[in-house]
Structure formats: C-alpha cells, structure tokens
Short mmCIF file of C-alpha atoms and ligand atoms in Angstrom, two decimals:
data_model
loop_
_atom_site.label_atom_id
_atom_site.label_comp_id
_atom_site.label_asym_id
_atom_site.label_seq_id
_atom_site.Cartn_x
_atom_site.Cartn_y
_atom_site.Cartn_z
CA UNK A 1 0.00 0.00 0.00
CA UNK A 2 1.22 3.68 -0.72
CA UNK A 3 2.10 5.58 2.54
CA UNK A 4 -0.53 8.05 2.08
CA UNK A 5 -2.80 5.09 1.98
CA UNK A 6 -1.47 3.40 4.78
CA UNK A 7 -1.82 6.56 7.25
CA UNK A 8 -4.84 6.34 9.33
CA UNK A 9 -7.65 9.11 8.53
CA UNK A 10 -7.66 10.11 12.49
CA UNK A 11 -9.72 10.91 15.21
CA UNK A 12 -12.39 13.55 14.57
CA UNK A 13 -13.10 16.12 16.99
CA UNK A 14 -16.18 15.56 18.03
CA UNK A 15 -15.37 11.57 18.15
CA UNK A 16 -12.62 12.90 20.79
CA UNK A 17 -15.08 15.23 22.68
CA UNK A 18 -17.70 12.45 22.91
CA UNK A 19 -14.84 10.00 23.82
CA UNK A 20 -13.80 12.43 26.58
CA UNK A 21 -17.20 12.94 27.90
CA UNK A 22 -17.44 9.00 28.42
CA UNK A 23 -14.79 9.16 30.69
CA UNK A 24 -17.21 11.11 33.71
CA UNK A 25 -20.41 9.59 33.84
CA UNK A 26 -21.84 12.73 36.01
CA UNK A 27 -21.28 14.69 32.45
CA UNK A 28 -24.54 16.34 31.14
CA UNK A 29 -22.95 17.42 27.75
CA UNK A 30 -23.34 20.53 28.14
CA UNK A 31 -19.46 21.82 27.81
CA UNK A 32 -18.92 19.18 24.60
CA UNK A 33 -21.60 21.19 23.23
CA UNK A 34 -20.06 24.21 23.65
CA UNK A 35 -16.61 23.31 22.78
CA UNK A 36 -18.69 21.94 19.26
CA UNK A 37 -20.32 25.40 18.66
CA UNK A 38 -16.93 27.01 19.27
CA UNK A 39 -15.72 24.46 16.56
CA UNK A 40 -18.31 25.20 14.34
CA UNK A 41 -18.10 29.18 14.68
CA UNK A 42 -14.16 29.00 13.97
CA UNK A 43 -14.81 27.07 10.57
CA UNK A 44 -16.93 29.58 9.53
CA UNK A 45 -14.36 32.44 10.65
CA UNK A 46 -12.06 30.25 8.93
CA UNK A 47 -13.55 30.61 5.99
CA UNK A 48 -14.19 34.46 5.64
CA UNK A 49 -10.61 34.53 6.62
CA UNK A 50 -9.96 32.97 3.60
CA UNK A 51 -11.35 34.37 1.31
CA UNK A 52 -11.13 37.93 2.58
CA UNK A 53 -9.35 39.50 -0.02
CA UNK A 54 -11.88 38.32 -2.79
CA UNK A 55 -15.36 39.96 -0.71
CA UNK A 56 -14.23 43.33 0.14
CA UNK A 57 -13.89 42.39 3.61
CA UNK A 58 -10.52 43.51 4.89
CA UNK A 59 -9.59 46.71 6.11
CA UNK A 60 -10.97 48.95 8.63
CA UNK A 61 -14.70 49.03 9.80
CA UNK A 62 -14.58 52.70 10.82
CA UNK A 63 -14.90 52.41 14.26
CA UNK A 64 -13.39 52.06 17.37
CA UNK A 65 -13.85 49.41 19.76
CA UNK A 66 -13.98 49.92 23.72
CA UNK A 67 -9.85 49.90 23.89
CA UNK A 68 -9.73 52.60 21.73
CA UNK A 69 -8.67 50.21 18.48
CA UNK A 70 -10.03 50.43 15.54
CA UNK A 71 -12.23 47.47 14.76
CA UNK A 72 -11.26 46.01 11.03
CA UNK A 73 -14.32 44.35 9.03
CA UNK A 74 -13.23 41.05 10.22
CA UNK A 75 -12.98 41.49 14.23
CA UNK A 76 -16.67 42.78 13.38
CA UNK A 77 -17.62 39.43 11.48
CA UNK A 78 -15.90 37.14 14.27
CA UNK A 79 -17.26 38.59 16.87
CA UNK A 80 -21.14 38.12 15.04
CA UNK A 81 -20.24 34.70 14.57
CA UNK A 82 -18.98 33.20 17.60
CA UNK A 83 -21.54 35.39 19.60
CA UNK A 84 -24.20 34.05 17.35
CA UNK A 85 -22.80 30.52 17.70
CA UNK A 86 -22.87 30.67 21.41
CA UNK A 87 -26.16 32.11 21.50
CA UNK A 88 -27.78 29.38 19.04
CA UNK A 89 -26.09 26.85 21.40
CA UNK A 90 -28.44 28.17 24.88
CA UNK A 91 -25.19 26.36 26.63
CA UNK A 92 -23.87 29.91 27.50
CA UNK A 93 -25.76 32.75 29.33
CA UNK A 94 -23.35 35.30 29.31
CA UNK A 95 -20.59 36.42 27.12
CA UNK A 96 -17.54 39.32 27.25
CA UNK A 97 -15.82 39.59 23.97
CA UNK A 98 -13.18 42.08 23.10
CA UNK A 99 -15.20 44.11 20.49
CA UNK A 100 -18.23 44.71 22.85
CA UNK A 101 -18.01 47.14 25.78
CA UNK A 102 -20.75 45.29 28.03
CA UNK A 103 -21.59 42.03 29.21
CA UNK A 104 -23.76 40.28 27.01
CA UNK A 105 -26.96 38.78 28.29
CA UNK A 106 -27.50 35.97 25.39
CA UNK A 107 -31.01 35.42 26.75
CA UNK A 108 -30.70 31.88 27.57
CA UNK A 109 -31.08 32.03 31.32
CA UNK A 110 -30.60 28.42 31.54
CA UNK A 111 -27.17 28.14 30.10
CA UNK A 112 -25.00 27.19 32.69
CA UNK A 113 -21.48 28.63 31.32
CA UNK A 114 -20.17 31.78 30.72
CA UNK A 115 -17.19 32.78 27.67
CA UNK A 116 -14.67 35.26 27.64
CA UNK A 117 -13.54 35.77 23.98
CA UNK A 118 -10.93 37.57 21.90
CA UNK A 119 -12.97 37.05 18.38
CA UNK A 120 -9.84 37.53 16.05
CA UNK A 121 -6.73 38.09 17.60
CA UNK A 122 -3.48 39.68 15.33
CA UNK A 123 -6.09 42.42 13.67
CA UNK A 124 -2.93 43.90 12.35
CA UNK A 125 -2.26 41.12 10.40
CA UNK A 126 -5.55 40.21 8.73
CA UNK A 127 -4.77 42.69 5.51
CA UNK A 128 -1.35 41.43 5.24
CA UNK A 129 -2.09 37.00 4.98
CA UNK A 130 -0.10 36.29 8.26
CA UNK A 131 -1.91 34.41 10.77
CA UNK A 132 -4.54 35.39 13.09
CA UNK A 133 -6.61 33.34 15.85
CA UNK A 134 -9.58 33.73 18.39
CA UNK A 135 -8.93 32.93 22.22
CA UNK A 136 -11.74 31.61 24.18
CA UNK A 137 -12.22 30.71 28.45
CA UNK A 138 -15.41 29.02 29.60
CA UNK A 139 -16.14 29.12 33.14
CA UNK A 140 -19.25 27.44 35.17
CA UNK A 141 -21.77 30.54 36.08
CA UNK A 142 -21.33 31.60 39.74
CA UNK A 143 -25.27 32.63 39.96
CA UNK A 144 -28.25 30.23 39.88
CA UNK A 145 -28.98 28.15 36.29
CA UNK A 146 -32.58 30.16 35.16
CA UNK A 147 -31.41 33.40 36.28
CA UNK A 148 -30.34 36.82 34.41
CA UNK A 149 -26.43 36.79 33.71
CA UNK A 150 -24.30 38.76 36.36
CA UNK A 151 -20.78 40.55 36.26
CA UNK A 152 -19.67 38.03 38.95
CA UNK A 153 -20.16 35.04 36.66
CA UNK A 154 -17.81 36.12 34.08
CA UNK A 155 -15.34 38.33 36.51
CA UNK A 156 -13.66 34.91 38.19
CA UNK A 157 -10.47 34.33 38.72
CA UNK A 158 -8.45 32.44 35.46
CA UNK A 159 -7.99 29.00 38.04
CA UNK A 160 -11.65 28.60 38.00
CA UNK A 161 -11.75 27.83 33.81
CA UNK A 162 -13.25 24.72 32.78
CA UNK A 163 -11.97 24.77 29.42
CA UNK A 164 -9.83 27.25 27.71
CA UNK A 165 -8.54 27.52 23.81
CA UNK A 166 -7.23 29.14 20.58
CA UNK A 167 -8.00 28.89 17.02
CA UNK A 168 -5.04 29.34 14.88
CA UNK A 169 -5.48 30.61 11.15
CA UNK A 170 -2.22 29.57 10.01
CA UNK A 171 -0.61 27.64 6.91
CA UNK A 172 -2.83 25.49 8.74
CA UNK A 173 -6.04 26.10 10.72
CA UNK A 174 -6.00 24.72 13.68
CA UNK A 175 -7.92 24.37 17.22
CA UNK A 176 -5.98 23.40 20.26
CA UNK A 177 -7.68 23.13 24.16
CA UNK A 178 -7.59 21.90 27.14
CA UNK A 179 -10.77 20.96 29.65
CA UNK A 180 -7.78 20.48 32.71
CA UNK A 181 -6.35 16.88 31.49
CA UNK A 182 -3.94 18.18 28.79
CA UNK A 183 -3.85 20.28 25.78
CA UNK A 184 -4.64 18.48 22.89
CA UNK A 185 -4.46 20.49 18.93
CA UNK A 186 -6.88 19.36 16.04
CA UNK A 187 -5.96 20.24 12.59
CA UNK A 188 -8.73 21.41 9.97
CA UNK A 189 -9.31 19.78 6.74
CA UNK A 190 -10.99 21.70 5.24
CA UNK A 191 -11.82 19.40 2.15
CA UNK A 192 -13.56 17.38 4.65
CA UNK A 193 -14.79 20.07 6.83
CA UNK A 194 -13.59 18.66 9.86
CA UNK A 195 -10.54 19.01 12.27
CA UNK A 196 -8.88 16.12 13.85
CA UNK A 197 -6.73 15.38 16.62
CA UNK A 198 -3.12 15.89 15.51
CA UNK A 199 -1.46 17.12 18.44
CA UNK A 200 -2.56 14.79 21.05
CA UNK A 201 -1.53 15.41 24.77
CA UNK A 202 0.75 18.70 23.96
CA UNK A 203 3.96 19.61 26.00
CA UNK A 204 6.11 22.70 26.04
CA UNK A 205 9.71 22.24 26.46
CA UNK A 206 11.31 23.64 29.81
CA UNK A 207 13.80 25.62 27.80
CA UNK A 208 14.42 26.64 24.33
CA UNK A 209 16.17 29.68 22.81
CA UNK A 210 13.59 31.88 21.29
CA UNK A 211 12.34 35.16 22.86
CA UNK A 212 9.04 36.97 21.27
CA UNK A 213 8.60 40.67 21.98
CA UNK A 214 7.57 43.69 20.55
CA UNK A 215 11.33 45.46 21.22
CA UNK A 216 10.26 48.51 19.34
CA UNK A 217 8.91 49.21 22.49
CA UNK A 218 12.26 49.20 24.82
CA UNK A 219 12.27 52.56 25.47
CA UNK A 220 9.65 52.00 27.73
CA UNK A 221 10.26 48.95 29.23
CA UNK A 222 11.55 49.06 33.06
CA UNK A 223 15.18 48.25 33.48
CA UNK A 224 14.56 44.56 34.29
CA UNK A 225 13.09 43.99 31.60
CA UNK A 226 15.92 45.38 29.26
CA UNK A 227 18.32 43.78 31.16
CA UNK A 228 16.57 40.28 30.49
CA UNK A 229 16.70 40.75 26.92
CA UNK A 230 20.06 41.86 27.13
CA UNK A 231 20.57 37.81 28.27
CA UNK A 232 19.18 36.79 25.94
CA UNK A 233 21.05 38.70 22.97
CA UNK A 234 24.19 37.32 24.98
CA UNK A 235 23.03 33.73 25.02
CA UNK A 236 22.03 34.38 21.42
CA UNK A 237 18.77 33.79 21.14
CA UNK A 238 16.70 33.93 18.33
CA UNK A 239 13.60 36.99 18.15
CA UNK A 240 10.10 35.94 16.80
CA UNK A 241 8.08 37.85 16.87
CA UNK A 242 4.56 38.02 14.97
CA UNK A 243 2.09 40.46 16.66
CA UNK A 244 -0.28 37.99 16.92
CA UNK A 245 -0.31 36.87 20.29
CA UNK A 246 -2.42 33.21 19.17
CA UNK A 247 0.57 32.54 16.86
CA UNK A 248 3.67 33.56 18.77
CA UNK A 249 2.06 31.47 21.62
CA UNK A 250 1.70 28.88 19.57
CA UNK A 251 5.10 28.35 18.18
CA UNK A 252 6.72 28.60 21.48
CA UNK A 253 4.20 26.19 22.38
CA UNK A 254 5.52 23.60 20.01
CA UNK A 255 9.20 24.95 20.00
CA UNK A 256 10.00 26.09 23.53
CA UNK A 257 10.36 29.82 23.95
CA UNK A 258 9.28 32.70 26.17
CA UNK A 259 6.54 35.56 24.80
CA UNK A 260 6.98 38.76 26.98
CA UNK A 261 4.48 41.66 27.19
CA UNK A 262 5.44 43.92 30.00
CA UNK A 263 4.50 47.05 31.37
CA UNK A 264 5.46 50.26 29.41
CA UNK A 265 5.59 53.90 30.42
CA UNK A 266 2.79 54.48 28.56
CA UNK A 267 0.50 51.39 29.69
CA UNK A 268 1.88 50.29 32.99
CA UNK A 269 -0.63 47.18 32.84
CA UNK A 270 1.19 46.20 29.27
CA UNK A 271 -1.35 45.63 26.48
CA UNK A 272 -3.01 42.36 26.72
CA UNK A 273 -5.92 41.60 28.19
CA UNK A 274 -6.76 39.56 31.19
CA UNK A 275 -10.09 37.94 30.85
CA UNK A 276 -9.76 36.94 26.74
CA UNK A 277 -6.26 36.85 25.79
CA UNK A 278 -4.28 35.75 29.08
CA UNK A 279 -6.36 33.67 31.17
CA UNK A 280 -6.90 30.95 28.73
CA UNK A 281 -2.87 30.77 27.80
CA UNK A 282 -1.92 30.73 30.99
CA UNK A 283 -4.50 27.66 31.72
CA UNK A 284 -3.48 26.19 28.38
CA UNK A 285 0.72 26.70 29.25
CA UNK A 286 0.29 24.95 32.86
CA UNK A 287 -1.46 22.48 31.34
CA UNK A 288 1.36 21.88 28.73
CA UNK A 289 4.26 22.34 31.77
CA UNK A 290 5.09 25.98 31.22
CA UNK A 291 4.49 28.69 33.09
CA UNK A 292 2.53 32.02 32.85
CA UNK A 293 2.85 35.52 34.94
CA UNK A 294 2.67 39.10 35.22
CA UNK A 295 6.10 39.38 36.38
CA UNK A 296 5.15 38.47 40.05
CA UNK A 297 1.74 37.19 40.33
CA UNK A 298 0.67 33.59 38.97
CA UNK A 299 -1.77 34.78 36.04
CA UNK A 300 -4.51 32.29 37.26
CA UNK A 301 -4.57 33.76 40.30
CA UNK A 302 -5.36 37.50 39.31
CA UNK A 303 -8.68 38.59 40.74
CA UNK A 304 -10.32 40.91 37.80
CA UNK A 305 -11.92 44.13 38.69
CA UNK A 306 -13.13 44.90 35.38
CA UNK A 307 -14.25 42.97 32.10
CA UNK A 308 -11.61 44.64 29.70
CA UNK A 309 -8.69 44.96 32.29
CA UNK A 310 -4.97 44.69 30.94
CA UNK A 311 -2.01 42.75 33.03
CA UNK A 312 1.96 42.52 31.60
CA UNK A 313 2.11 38.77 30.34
CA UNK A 314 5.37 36.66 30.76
CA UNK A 315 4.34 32.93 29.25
CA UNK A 316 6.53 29.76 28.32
CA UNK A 317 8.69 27.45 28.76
CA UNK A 318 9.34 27.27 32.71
CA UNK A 319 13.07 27.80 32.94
CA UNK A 320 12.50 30.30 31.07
CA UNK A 321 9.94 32.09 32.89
CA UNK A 322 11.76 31.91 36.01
CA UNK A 323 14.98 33.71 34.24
CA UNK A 324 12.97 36.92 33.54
CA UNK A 325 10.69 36.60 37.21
CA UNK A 326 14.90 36.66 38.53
CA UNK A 327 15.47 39.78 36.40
CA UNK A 328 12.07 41.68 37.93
CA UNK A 329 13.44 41.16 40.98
CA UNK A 330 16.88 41.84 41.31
CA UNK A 331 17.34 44.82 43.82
CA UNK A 332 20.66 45.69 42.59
CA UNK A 333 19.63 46.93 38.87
CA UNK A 334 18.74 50.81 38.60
CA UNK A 335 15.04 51.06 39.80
CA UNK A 336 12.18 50.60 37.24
CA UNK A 337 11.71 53.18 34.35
CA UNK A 338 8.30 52.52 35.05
P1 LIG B 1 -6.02 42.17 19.09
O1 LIG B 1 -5.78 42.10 17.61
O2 LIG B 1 -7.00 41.14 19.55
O3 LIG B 1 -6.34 43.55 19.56
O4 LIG B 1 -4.68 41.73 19.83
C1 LIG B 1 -3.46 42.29 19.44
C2 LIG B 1 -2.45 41.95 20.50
C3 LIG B 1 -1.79 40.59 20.36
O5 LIG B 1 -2.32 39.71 19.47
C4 LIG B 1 -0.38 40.90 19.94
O6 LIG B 1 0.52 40.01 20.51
C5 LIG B 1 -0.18 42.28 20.39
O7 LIG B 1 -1.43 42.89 20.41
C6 LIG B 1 0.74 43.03 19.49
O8 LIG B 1 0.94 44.28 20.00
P2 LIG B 1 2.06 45.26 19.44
O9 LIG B 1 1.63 45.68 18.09
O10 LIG B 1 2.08 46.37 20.43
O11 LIG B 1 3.35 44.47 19.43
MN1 LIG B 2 -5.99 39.93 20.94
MN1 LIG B 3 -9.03 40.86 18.93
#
C-alpha cells in the first residue's frame, strides 16, 4: 500500500469530545456542546478569513472598539459569529468579547457557562495574509442556572476555567484546548470540513532559545526587563516575533520559547488583556508544563476588577519564565523606568 494510503484518517473532533465525555459519567454534555459550537463558529471564521481578499472584507470598519482600536471588518464578522454561535447553542448565558463594551446577556437564562472571547486576535495582520486566531475561556456561572447573567459570573479568577482555547489561522487552521487533562491540537481539513486530533496530549519544552517581543517598544520597558533581553542577545537567542499573540504562543508552544508583554511607560498594565487573551494561555501553558505571569503574580490567580482589564504577560517554557521573574526582581539593577 502507498504511505498516504497506509496513514490512518484520524480521530475527529467531536469523536474525541464524545470519547472524553465518556470518561465522567456525572457529564450532562453541556461543555462538549459548547466546545462543538466554538468548533463550528471558527470554521466559519475560517472561511471568511480565507477568502477575505476576494469579498471586500478587509480593512478597517470605521470604528473604534472599547480599547480605543479600531475594529477592522473582520474582528466585526468574528465577533457576530462566535456570539451568534454561542447564542444558538443556549449552553452559555453570558458572554464578554473584546469588540463589545458590556456584558452580554444571550437570553438563555438556563445556560450554565459563561465565555470570555478575543474574536480575532493579530487584527494587524488580517490585511497582510499572516496568521490570526480567536482565544476563548469558559467558566461554570457563579449565579443560579434560570437566572439573568451577572458581572460576577464572568469576573472569576483564570484558576476557576473549565476549558480554555485558541483557534489558529495559520498555513494550517488549527484548534488546540484543554478541559484540565492536557492540551490536545486538532488540525482542519478543510476538504472534509472537519478538524482532527493531531497534536494529542501537547507539552512545552522547559527551555528553548527563542524570545518573542515587541522590542520597538524598549524605550519604555523598566530596566529589568531590558536587562533580560540583554541575556538573551548574549546567550544568542533567536527573536520571533509576529504580533499575533495566538501565533507567537503557539510556536513557542511547540518549539520552547518565552513571549513577553510587560509594562510600558505608557500602559503600565502592558497591552493584553486579562479575561480573553491571558487567562486561557496561561491555563493552556500549565497544562502543557510551562508557566505564565505578570512578572510576580501567577496569572490564574489574578482577581479581575473589570471585564476589559490589561495585566503585563510573561508565558513559556518554565526555565525560562523563572529567568525573567529573577530579572524583575533583582534589587541591585537601577530602579524601574516605570
Ligand atoms: P487584538 O488584535 O485582539 O487587539 O490583539 C493584538 C495583540 C496581540 O495579538 C499581539 O501580541 C499584540 O497585540 C501586538 O501588539 P504590538 O503591536 O504592540 O506588538
Ligand atoms: Mn488579541
Ligand atoms: Mn481581537
């Protein structure tokens, strides 16, 4: 038999969420379900992604979302979709997405979960064909099942996720989550419309020698933080750097590597956002044996104040980590810039 013929076809997600599910007898279904209308929702992003150039549907929608960003057309069309998705679903009562300045009530009372999501992640990049992604957190509502929605039930701490994830729009699309026993990535085939699991029980290396940061930025690092990536332009590491936080994580991920986002001058909580862009990284890098902080503080253990809050992000490969967390804190280097 040819090789290609001889490789098996795989495991299909939802044969893997079903097979999962099996495994707790107590399980209602509820989250697979969820995790499945995610799924579905990021095919159809997947596709618009695609074929974004051809539809008139890159560039800038001609406002500005809550951060002050401009929203392009296709943070606008992600964020419809996966809202829509969620809502269709009635899993989910409640949902905070980047691109929406309120808590959304999705009018289905008796959903039991709640989603924080970053719709399309790397909006810089969409015009340009480098890769993008959408970050999503689940956690169980707080409040009783048949109630309205409440800021409580989406403002919990990152250790209380029950699932967390990324789509990746990439040479290849994939999805990769974890529901607390591992990370596991599913590739899409999209001739088949379907992603399976190709990336089965993911690890991070402790150590590698790739650093990803936005250096245009030194200037307003604190001290520490230039003196860490003075180390690592001594130990010779290699920059790689993106701009979209889904696929820098995702490299280092596979390859080992640190991504850095610290405070500057001019945002002394760095950039990135707690509730949809760190929360489910750092859940997804402890799961794979890394680490993820905001220089002192275990992400996962950050009590939000406020939906769109911002925290500096250090995430990786463990040793790695722990090199920069020594840098923050050395007494003897010049105090912080910041
Ligand atoms: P978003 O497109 O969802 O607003 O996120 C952009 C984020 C993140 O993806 C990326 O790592 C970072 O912004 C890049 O910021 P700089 O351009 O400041 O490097
Ligand atoms: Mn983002
Ligand atoms: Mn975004």
């Amino acid at each position: 038999m040819n090789e290609q013929l001889a490789a098996p076809v795989g495991t299909a997600l939802d044969r893997f969420i079903h097979q999962k599910q099996e495994q707790f007898p107590f399980a209602t279904g509820e989250l697979s379900q969820l995790l499945r209308d995610i799924a579905l929702a990021g095919k159809i992003v997947n596709r618009e992604i695609n074929r974004a150039g051809l539809i008139n549907i890159t560039g800038s929608h001609g406002i500005q979302n809550v951060q002050g960003e401009e929203q392009q057309k296709l943070d606008v069309i992600a964020n419809v979709r996966f809202i829509r998705a969620l809502r269709n679903g009635g899993e989910v009562c409640g949902i905070i997405s980047e691109e929406e300045d309120e808590l959304i009530d999705t009018g289905k009372p008796e959903g039991k979960y709640v989603v924080a999501i970053d719709p399309l992640d790397g909006s810089s990049n969409i015009d340009v064909n480098v890769s993008i992604g959408t970050i999503f957190s689940i956690y169980r509502r707080l409040s009783e099942q048949g109630t309205p929605v409440q800021e409580r039930d989406v403002l919990q701490v990152g250790n209380k996720q029950v699932a967390a994830g990324y789509l990746l729009y990439g040479s290849s699309t994939m999805l990769v989550y974890t529901t607390g026993y591992g990370v596991h990535g599913f590739t899409y085939e999209p001739s088949l419309g379907e992603f399976f699991l190709s990336h089965p029980n993911m690890t991070i290396p402790t150590s590698s020698n790739i650093y990803s940061c936005n250096e245009g930025n030194s200037r307003e690092f604190p001290a520490e933080v230039n003196a860490y990536l003075d180390y690592c332009k001594d130990k010779k590491y290699s920059a790689r750097y993106i701009g979209s936080l889904v696929a820098d994580f995702h490299r280092n991920l596979l390859k080992g590597g640190i991504y850095l986002y610290p405070s500057t001058k001019k945002a002394p909580q760095g950039k990135l956002r707690l509730m949809y862009e760190c929360n489910a990284l750092a859940y997804i890098v402890e799961q794979a044996g890394g680490k993820a902080t905001d220089g002192s503080r275990r992400i996962l253990d950050i009590e939000p104040t406020e939906l769109h809050e911002r925290c500096p992000l250090y995430i990786g490969s463990e040793e790695m980590v722990d090199k920069v967390e020594e840098f923050l804190h050395k007494e003897q280097l010049e105090p912080s810039l910041v």
